[in-house]
Amino acid sequence: MKKKMIIYGSLMFVILLSFIAMNNTLEVNTKSVLKEYLHITATTYTNGENDNDGVSLVLYRYSIEDNKITVVFKIPIDAGYPVAFADIPNEKAYFSNSNTGDESDNLYEYNLKTTDTKQLTSGKFLFNDMFIVNDKMFVNVAPQYATVTKPAMFDRKTKQFTYLNPNDDDTWCQSLSYNYSTKKLLSLTTSDSVMRSYNVVAVTHIRPKTLYLMDLDFGNYKPIYHTDQFEIRLTRQLDANRILMTTDPHMGSSEPRTLKMLNLDSKEVINFDIPGIKEVKSFYPRDNAEGLFILGRDYNNIYGLFYYDMVKKTVRNIFENDTLPKDHRSIVDFVYSMD
């Protein structure tokens, strides 16, 4: 009887190990199917030549693995600042737009299958960042009657916002992004009252900034760095211990905007130079932390979207093998995602 129990126990142990191994394999396989994309928001001349008849929003989707650019949708807009993101699995795309003459924006949904457009919000908003993670939409938005932009989740079914702190009308969120490795949101903030103070306006010309990390549900909201020594415009998490930042010496500086890198352990900040790149407007690191996509200007004064291989130390223009359409006006911004 004891021998049977031993054999049975051993069998169950083997089955349990097999289940754990299979589960780990499934997790690895699930991670391996995620692919990297850029969602590139650009504008074109509606009449093909100039702004006289308005502009159109075109959303490009760039497959990093395939090195291929496709047009998601193109539509005339009158947005204060257009942001857009493609939800390909659900055959939808989202963008900000406003009615002609209105000084505020709203959120719209574009059906990729039917080409129908639907307005999702009604009010006065200003959208600065937009992306989708785990089927949840995140935005950096200034709601009606608010002074500041703030992180929020937008429920596409109920059409409701859930704000990080709905009662805070002093903290500007000037940059909101997500890192797929650390699974953290990164927020760049400044105080509205402090940035309007005499010391900032007349003396330093530098708005003190604080960086925060938080979970996807806005939990564990913790400050990780504060400075009043230079202007930070944009932040992205490179990995668990490094943050990249676009910076200016002070507000209104005519110098090209450049990158700095913050080491979270030591709090040391160093310059992060990219060969051939003169100015960085926006950027996103790859999940492997070995490459960097940059929207900016090279030393030939060419404005474009570039890729910097941090291992090989080489830079290339993303659109160099793809001729932009004749009605192309400008690349506004872009977002990195893993789907």
Short mmCIF file of C-alpha atoms in Angstrom, two decimals:
data_model
loop_
_atom_site.label_atom_id
_atom_site.label_comp_id
_atom_site.label_asym_id
_atom_site.label_seq_id
_atom_site.Cartn_x
_atom_site.Cartn_y
_atom_site.Cartn_z
CA MET A 1 0.00 0.00 0.00
CA LYS A 2 2.84 2.39 0.90
CA LYS A 3 4.55 1.61 -2.42
CA LYS A 4 1.37 2.50 -4.32
CA MET A 5 1.10 5.77 -2.41
CA ILE A 6 4.72 6.62 -3.26
CA ILE A 7 4.16 5.82 -6.94
CA TYR A 8 0.93 7.86 -6.96
CA GLY A 9 2.61 10.79 -5.22
CA SER A 10 5.54 10.67 -7.64
CA LEU A 11 3.14 10.61 -10.58
CA MET A 12 1.25 13.64 -9.27
CA PHE A 13 4.55 15.47 -8.74
CA VAL A 14 5.58 14.79 -12.34
CA ILE A 15 2.20 15.98 -13.59
CA LEU A 16 2.49 19.14 -11.49
CA LEU A 17 5.97 19.86 -12.86
CA SER A 18 4.72 19.30 -16.40
CA PHE A 19 1.84 21.72 -15.80
CA ILE A 20 4.21 24.39 -14.43
CA ALA A 21 6.57 23.91 -17.38
CA MET A 22 3.68 24.12 -19.84
CA ASN A 23 2.36 27.26 -18.13
CA ASN A 24 5.79 28.89 -18.27
CA THR A 25 6.07 27.96 -21.95
CA LEU A 26 2.67 29.54 -22.61
CA GLU A 27 3.80 32.72 -20.85
CA VAL A 28 6.99 32.84 -22.92
CA ASN A 29 5.03 32.21 -26.11
CA THR A 30 2.51 34.90 -25.15
CA LYS A 31 5.31 37.40 -24.67
CA SER A 32 7.03 36.34 -27.88
CA VAL A 33 4.00 37.11 -30.05
CA LEU A 34 3.97 40.76 -29.00
CA LYS A 35 5.22 42.96 -31.84
CA GLU A 36 6.51 46.51 -31.79
CA TYR A 37 4.73 49.34 -33.60
CA LEU A 38 4.86 53.10 -33.93
CA HIS A 39 1.61 55.06 -34.23
CA ILE A 40 2.64 58.14 -36.20
CA THR A 41 0.33 61.17 -36.22
CA ALA A 42 0.89 63.41 -39.24
CA THR A 43 -0.97 66.08 -41.18
CA THR A 44 -1.47 66.66 -44.89
CA TYR A 45 -2.81 69.56 -46.95
CA THR A 46 -6.46 68.81 -47.69
CA ASN A 47 -6.21 70.55 -51.08
CA GLY A 48 -2.82 69.00 -51.69
CA GLU A 49 -0.87 72.28 -51.67
CA ASN A 50 -1.46 74.59 -48.69
CA ASP A 51 -3.54 75.33 -45.59
CA ASN A 52 -6.20 77.33 -47.46
CA ASP A 53 -8.72 74.46 -47.34
CA GLY A 54 -7.61 73.08 -44.00
CA VAL A 55 -5.55 70.05 -43.06
CA SER A 56 -6.19 66.34 -42.75
CA LEU A 57 -5.00 63.93 -40.10
CA VAL A 58 -3.23 60.82 -41.34
CA LEU A 59 -2.34 58.04 -38.91
CA TYR A 60 0.54 55.82 -39.99
CA ARG A 61 1.37 52.50 -38.36
CA TYR A 62 4.98 51.42 -38.59
CA SER A 63 5.85 47.77 -37.99
CA ILE A 64 9.32 47.73 -36.45
CA GLU A 65 9.78 44.02 -37.14
CA ASP A 66 8.81 44.33 -40.82
CA ASN A 67 10.18 47.85 -41.32
CA LYS A 68 6.90 48.65 -43.07
CA ILE A 69 4.68 51.75 -42.94
CA THR A 70 0.92 51.55 -43.60
CA VAL A 71 -1.80 54.20 -43.58
CA VAL A 72 -4.41 53.46 -40.90
CA PHE A 73 -6.81 56.27 -41.85
CA LYS A 74 -6.93 59.80 -43.22
CA ILE A 75 -9.59 62.37 -42.38
CA PRO A 76 -9.99 66.20 -42.44
CA ILE A 77 -9.62 67.72 -38.96
CA ASP A 78 -9.57 71.04 -37.12
CA ALA A 79 -7.90 69.93 -33.90
CA GLY A 80 -6.02 72.23 -31.56
CA TYR A 81 -3.37 69.53 -31.16
CA PRO A 82 -4.11 66.19 -32.87
CA VAL A 83 -3.25 62.93 -31.12
CA ALA A 84 -4.15 59.50 -32.49
CA PHE A 85 -3.75 55.80 -31.76
CA ALA A 86 -4.75 52.64 -33.65
CA ASP A 87 -6.48 49.70 -31.93
CA ILE A 88 -5.99 47.20 -34.75
CA PRO A 89 -7.26 44.08 -32.87
CA ASN A 90 -10.63 45.81 -32.37
CA GLU A 91 -10.58 47.47 -35.83
CA LYS A 92 -10.81 50.96 -34.33
CA ALA A 93 -8.67 54.10 -34.23
CA TYR A 94 -8.99 57.09 -31.92
CA PHE A 95 -8.11 60.73 -32.44
CA SER A 96 -8.76 64.21 -31.07
CA ASN A 97 -10.63 66.79 -33.13
CA SER A 98 -12.83 69.86 -32.75
CA ASN A 99 -15.64 71.58 -34.57
CA THR A 100 -14.53 74.44 -36.78
CA GLY A 101 -14.02 77.58 -34.69
CA ASP A 102 -14.01 75.72 -31.39
CA GLU A 103 -10.91 76.20 -29.25
CA SER A 104 -11.19 72.83 -27.52
CA ASP A 105 -10.99 69.21 -28.67
CA ASN A 106 -13.01 66.05 -28.17
CA LEU A 107 -12.30 62.36 -28.57
CA TYR A 108 -13.44 60.52 -31.71
CA GLU A 109 -13.55 56.89 -32.79
CA TYR A 110 -12.86 55.81 -36.37
CA ASN A 111 -14.19 52.41 -37.45
CA LEU A 112 -11.53 50.85 -39.68
CA LYS A 113 -14.01 48.40 -41.15
CA THR A 114 -16.90 50.73 -41.99
CA THR A 115 -14.91 54.06 -42.11
CA ASP A 116 -17.60 55.59 -39.87
CA THR A 117 -16.59 58.27 -37.35
CA LYS A 118 -18.21 58.63 -33.93
CA GLN A 119 -17.75 61.40 -31.34
CA LEU A 120 -17.12 59.87 -27.90
CA THR A 121 -16.93 62.94 -25.65
CA SER A 122 -18.83 66.19 -25.47
CA GLY A 123 -17.27 69.15 -23.72
CA LYS A 124 -14.09 71.13 -23.73
CA PHE A 125 -10.95 69.02 -23.59
CA LEU A 126 -7.29 69.24 -24.56
CA PHE A 127 -5.48 65.97 -25.25
CA ASN A 128 -1.68 65.74 -25.05
CA ASP A 129 -1.05 61.96 -24.87
CA MET A 130 -3.08 58.92 -25.87
CA PHE A 131 -2.29 55.19 -25.89
CA ILE A 132 -3.88 51.80 -25.17
CA VAL A 133 -2.38 49.14 -22.87
CA ASN A 134 -4.11 45.84 -22.04
CA ASP A 135 -7.23 47.13 -23.83
CA LYS A 136 -7.36 50.17 -21.54
CA MET A 137 -7.14 53.66 -23.01
CA PHE A 138 -4.93 56.20 -21.24
CA VAL A 139 -4.95 59.91 -21.97
CA ASN A 140 -3.27 63.02 -20.66
CA VAL A 141 -6.14 65.48 -20.80
CA ALA A 142 -7.37 68.84 -19.56
CA PRO A 143 -11.11 68.46 -18.88
CA GLN A 144 -13.72 71.18 -19.09
CA TYR A 145 -13.18 74.01 -16.55
CA ALA A 146 -9.81 72.55 -15.48
CA THR A 147 -6.58 74.50 -15.55
CA VAL A 148 -4.20 71.58 -16.00
CA THR A 149 -3.75 68.41 -18.04
CA LYS A 150 -3.95 65.26 -15.93
CA PRO A 151 -3.60 61.48 -16.42
CA ALA A 152 -6.87 59.64 -16.96
CA MET A 153 -8.28 56.31 -18.08
CA PHE A 154 -11.09 56.51 -20.61
CA ASP A 155 -13.76 53.78 -20.60
CA ARG A 156 -14.80 53.34 -24.23
CA LYS A 157 -18.07 51.65 -23.22
CA THR A 158 -19.34 54.13 -20.63
CA LYS A 159 -17.56 57.13 -22.26
CA GLN A 160 -16.33 58.17 -18.80
CA PHE A 161 -12.93 59.36 -17.55
CA THR A 162 -11.25 58.10 -14.39
CA TYR A 163 -8.66 60.68 -13.34
CA LEU A 164 -5.53 60.11 -11.29
CA ASN A 165 -6.64 62.93 -8.98
CA PRO A 166 -9.86 64.61 -10.17
CA ASN A 167 -9.69 67.34 -7.50
CA ASP A 168 -6.13 68.41 -8.25
CA ASP A 169 -6.22 71.58 -10.36
CA ASP A 170 -2.64 72.63 -9.67
CA THR A 171 -0.48 69.73 -10.91
CA TRP A 172 0.26 69.78 -14.62
CA CYS A 173 1.05 66.41 -16.20
CA GLN A 174 3.27 67.44 -19.10
CA SER A 175 4.21 63.96 -20.26
CA LEU A 176 2.60 60.54 -19.76
CA SER A 177 4.06 57.27 -21.06
CA TYR A 178 4.18 53.53 -20.37
CA ASN A 179 7.09 51.09 -20.19
CA TYR A 180 6.26 47.49 -21.15
CA SER A 181 9.17 45.96 -19.21
CA THR A 182 8.63 47.72 -15.89
CA LYS A 183 4.84 47.86 -16.42
CA LYS A 184 4.85 51.38 -15.02
CA LEU A 185 3.36 54.70 -16.09
CA LEU A 186 5.75 57.65 -15.98
CA SER A 187 4.41 61.16 -15.39
CA LEU A 188 6.28 64.47 -15.67
CA THR A 189 4.67 67.14 -13.48
CA THR A 190 4.93 70.76 -12.44
CA SER A 191 2.88 72.98 -10.14
CA ASP A 192 0.71 75.61 -11.83
CA SER A 193 1.03 78.02 -8.90
CA VAL A 194 4.82 77.61 -8.70
CA MET A 195 5.36 78.01 -12.44
CA ARG A 196 3.50 81.36 -12.25
CA SER A 197 5.49 82.56 -9.27
CA TYR A 198 7.82 85.58 -9.43
CA ASN A 199 10.88 83.40 -8.91
CA VAL A 200 10.14 81.29 -11.99
CA VAL A 201 8.74 84.03 -14.24
CA ALA A 202 11.31 86.73 -13.47
CA VAL A 203 14.36 85.03 -11.96
CA THR A 204 15.08 81.41 -12.91
CA HIS A 205 12.84 80.92 -16.00
CA ILE A 206 12.83 77.24 -15.00
CA ARG A 207 9.71 75.41 -13.89
CA PRO A 208 10.54 72.92 -11.09
CA LYS A 209 9.60 69.42 -12.28
CA THR A 210 8.84 66.18 -10.44
CA LEU A 211 8.78 62.73 -12.03
CA TYR A 212 6.35 60.08 -10.76
CA LEU A 213 6.03 56.35 -11.40
CA MET A 214 2.73 54.52 -10.91
CA ASP A 215 0.89 51.30 -11.73
CA LEU A 216 -1.61 50.97 -14.57
CA ASP A 217 -4.47 51.40 -12.11
CA PHE A 218 -2.83 54.65 -10.85
CA GLY A 219 -1.76 52.87 -7.67
CA ASN A 220 1.67 53.27 -6.01
CA TYR A 221 1.97 56.86 -7.23
CA LYS A 222 5.48 57.75 -6.08
CA PRO A 223 7.88 60.64 -6.78
CA ILE A 224 11.26 59.49 -8.11
CA TYR A 225 13.07 62.72 -9.03
CA HIS A 226 12.78 66.49 -8.62
CA THR A 227 14.81 69.32 -10.13
CA ASP A 228 14.74 73.08 -10.62
CA GLN A 229 18.09 73.23 -12.44
CA PHE A 230 16.84 72.87 -16.03
CA GLU A 231 13.63 72.61 -18.05
CA ILE A 232 12.33 69.07 -18.65
CA ARG A 233 9.93 68.81 -21.59
CA LEU A 234 9.36 65.08 -22.03
CA THR A 235 10.25 61.87 -20.17
CA ARG A 236 10.40 58.17 -21.05
CA GLN A 237 11.57 55.20 -18.97
CA LEU A 238 14.45 53.39 -20.68
CA ASP A 239 14.60 50.57 -18.14
CA ALA A 240 14.11 50.00 -14.41
CA ASN A 241 16.96 52.33 -13.44
CA ARG A 242 17.24 54.85 -16.30
CA ILE A 243 15.01 57.72 -17.42
CA LEU A 244 15.53 59.73 -20.60
CA MET A 245 14.42 63.37 -20.74
CA THR A 246 14.27 66.09 -23.38
CA THR A 247 15.58 69.27 -21.80
CA ASP A 248 16.15 72.98 -22.29
CA PRO A 249 18.47 75.20 -20.20
CA HIS A 250 15.44 77.39 -19.40
CA MET A 251 12.05 78.44 -20.77
CA GLY A 252 12.24 80.26 -24.09
CA SER A 253 15.73 78.94 -24.85
CA SER A 254 16.73 79.15 -28.52
CA GLU A 255 19.18 76.27 -28.14
CA PRO A 256 18.26 72.91 -29.74
CA ARG A 257 16.36 70.64 -27.37
CA THR A 258 18.55 67.72 -26.31
CA LEU A 259 18.44 64.53 -24.25
CA LYS A 260 19.65 63.82 -20.74
CA MET A 261 19.68 60.51 -18.87
CA LEU A 262 18.78 60.13 -15.20
CA ASN A 263 20.13 57.25 -13.14
CA LEU A 264 17.48 56.53 -10.49
CA ASP A 265 19.86 54.84 -8.04
CA SER A 266 22.48 57.59 -7.97
CA LYS A 267 20.24 60.48 -9.14
CA GLU A 268 23.09 61.40 -11.49
CA VAL A 269 22.06 63.24 -14.68
CA ILE A 270 24.30 63.10 -17.77
CA ASN A 271 24.00 64.31 -21.35
CA PHE A 272 22.79 61.67 -23.81
CA ASP A 273 24.15 62.65 -27.22
CA ILE A 274 22.97 60.98 -30.43
CA PRO A 275 25.34 61.05 -33.43
CA GLY A 276 23.92 63.10 -36.29
CA ILE A 277 20.90 64.40 -34.35
CA LYS A 278 20.82 68.13 -33.64
CA GLU A 279 17.47 68.44 -31.85
CA VAL A 280 15.00 66.04 -30.21
CA LYS A 281 11.32 66.97 -30.14
CA SER A 282 9.87 63.61 -29.09
CA PHE A 283 11.23 60.11 -28.57
CA TYR A 284 10.47 56.55 -27.44
CA PRO A 285 12.91 53.79 -26.46
CA ARG A 286 12.37 50.22 -27.61
CA ASP A 287 11.38 47.61 -25.05
CA ASN A 288 14.82 45.99 -25.26
CA ALA A 289 16.44 49.34 -24.34
CA GLU A 290 18.82 48.93 -27.28
CA GLY A 291 17.21 51.40 -29.65
CA LEU A 292 15.58 54.79 -29.64
CA PHE A 293 13.05 56.37 -32.01
CA ILE A 294 13.43 60.12 -32.33
CA LEU A 295 11.25 62.81 -33.86
CA GLY A 296 13.58 65.71 -34.45
CA ARG A 297 16.13 67.38 -36.67
CA ASP A 298 19.50 66.17 -37.95
CA TYR A 299 22.58 68.30 -38.63
CA ASN A 300 21.43 68.79 -42.22
CA ASN A 301 18.38 70.50 -40.69
CA ILE A 302 16.11 67.70 -41.97
CA TYR A 303 13.07 67.22 -39.74
CA GLY A 304 11.96 63.60 -39.54
CA LEU A 305 11.51 60.38 -37.62
CA PHE A 306 14.81 58.63 -36.94
CA TYR A 307 15.96 55.37 -35.37
CA TYR A 308 19.09 55.30 -33.23
CA ASP A 309 20.68 51.87 -32.72
CA MET A 310 22.22 52.26 -29.27
CA VAL A 311 24.43 49.18 -29.73
CA LYS A 312 25.83 49.97 -33.19
CA LYS A 313 25.70 53.76 -32.60
CA THR A 314 24.04 54.31 -35.99
CA VAL A 315 21.11 56.54 -37.03
CA ARG A 316 18.70 56.14 -39.96
CA ASN A 317 15.61 57.97 -41.20
CA ILE A 318 12.46 55.83 -40.85
CA PHE A 319 10.93 57.31 -44.00
CA GLU A 320 14.10 57.13 -46.10
CA ASN A 321 12.78 54.21 -48.17
CA ASP A 322 9.18 55.43 -48.20
CA THR A 323 8.36 58.54 -50.17
CA LEU A 324 5.96 60.73 -48.22
CA PRO A 325 2.88 61.80 -50.20
CA LYS A 326 3.01 65.09 -52.11
CA ASP A 327 0.37 66.56 -49.81
CA HIS A 328 2.47 65.80 -46.68
CA ARG A 329 2.53 68.72 -44.25
CA SER A 330 4.18 67.60 -41.01
CA ILE A 331 4.77 64.75 -38.57
CA VAL A 332 3.11 65.87 -35.34
CA ASP A 333 4.09 63.14 -32.89
CA PHE A 334 4.19 59.37 -32.42
CA VAL A 335 3.61 56.63 -29.83
CA TYR A 336 5.42 53.31 -29.32
CA SER A 337 3.37 50.20 -28.56
CA MET A 338 3.64 46.44 -28.22
CA ASP A 339 0.56 44.57 -29.46
#
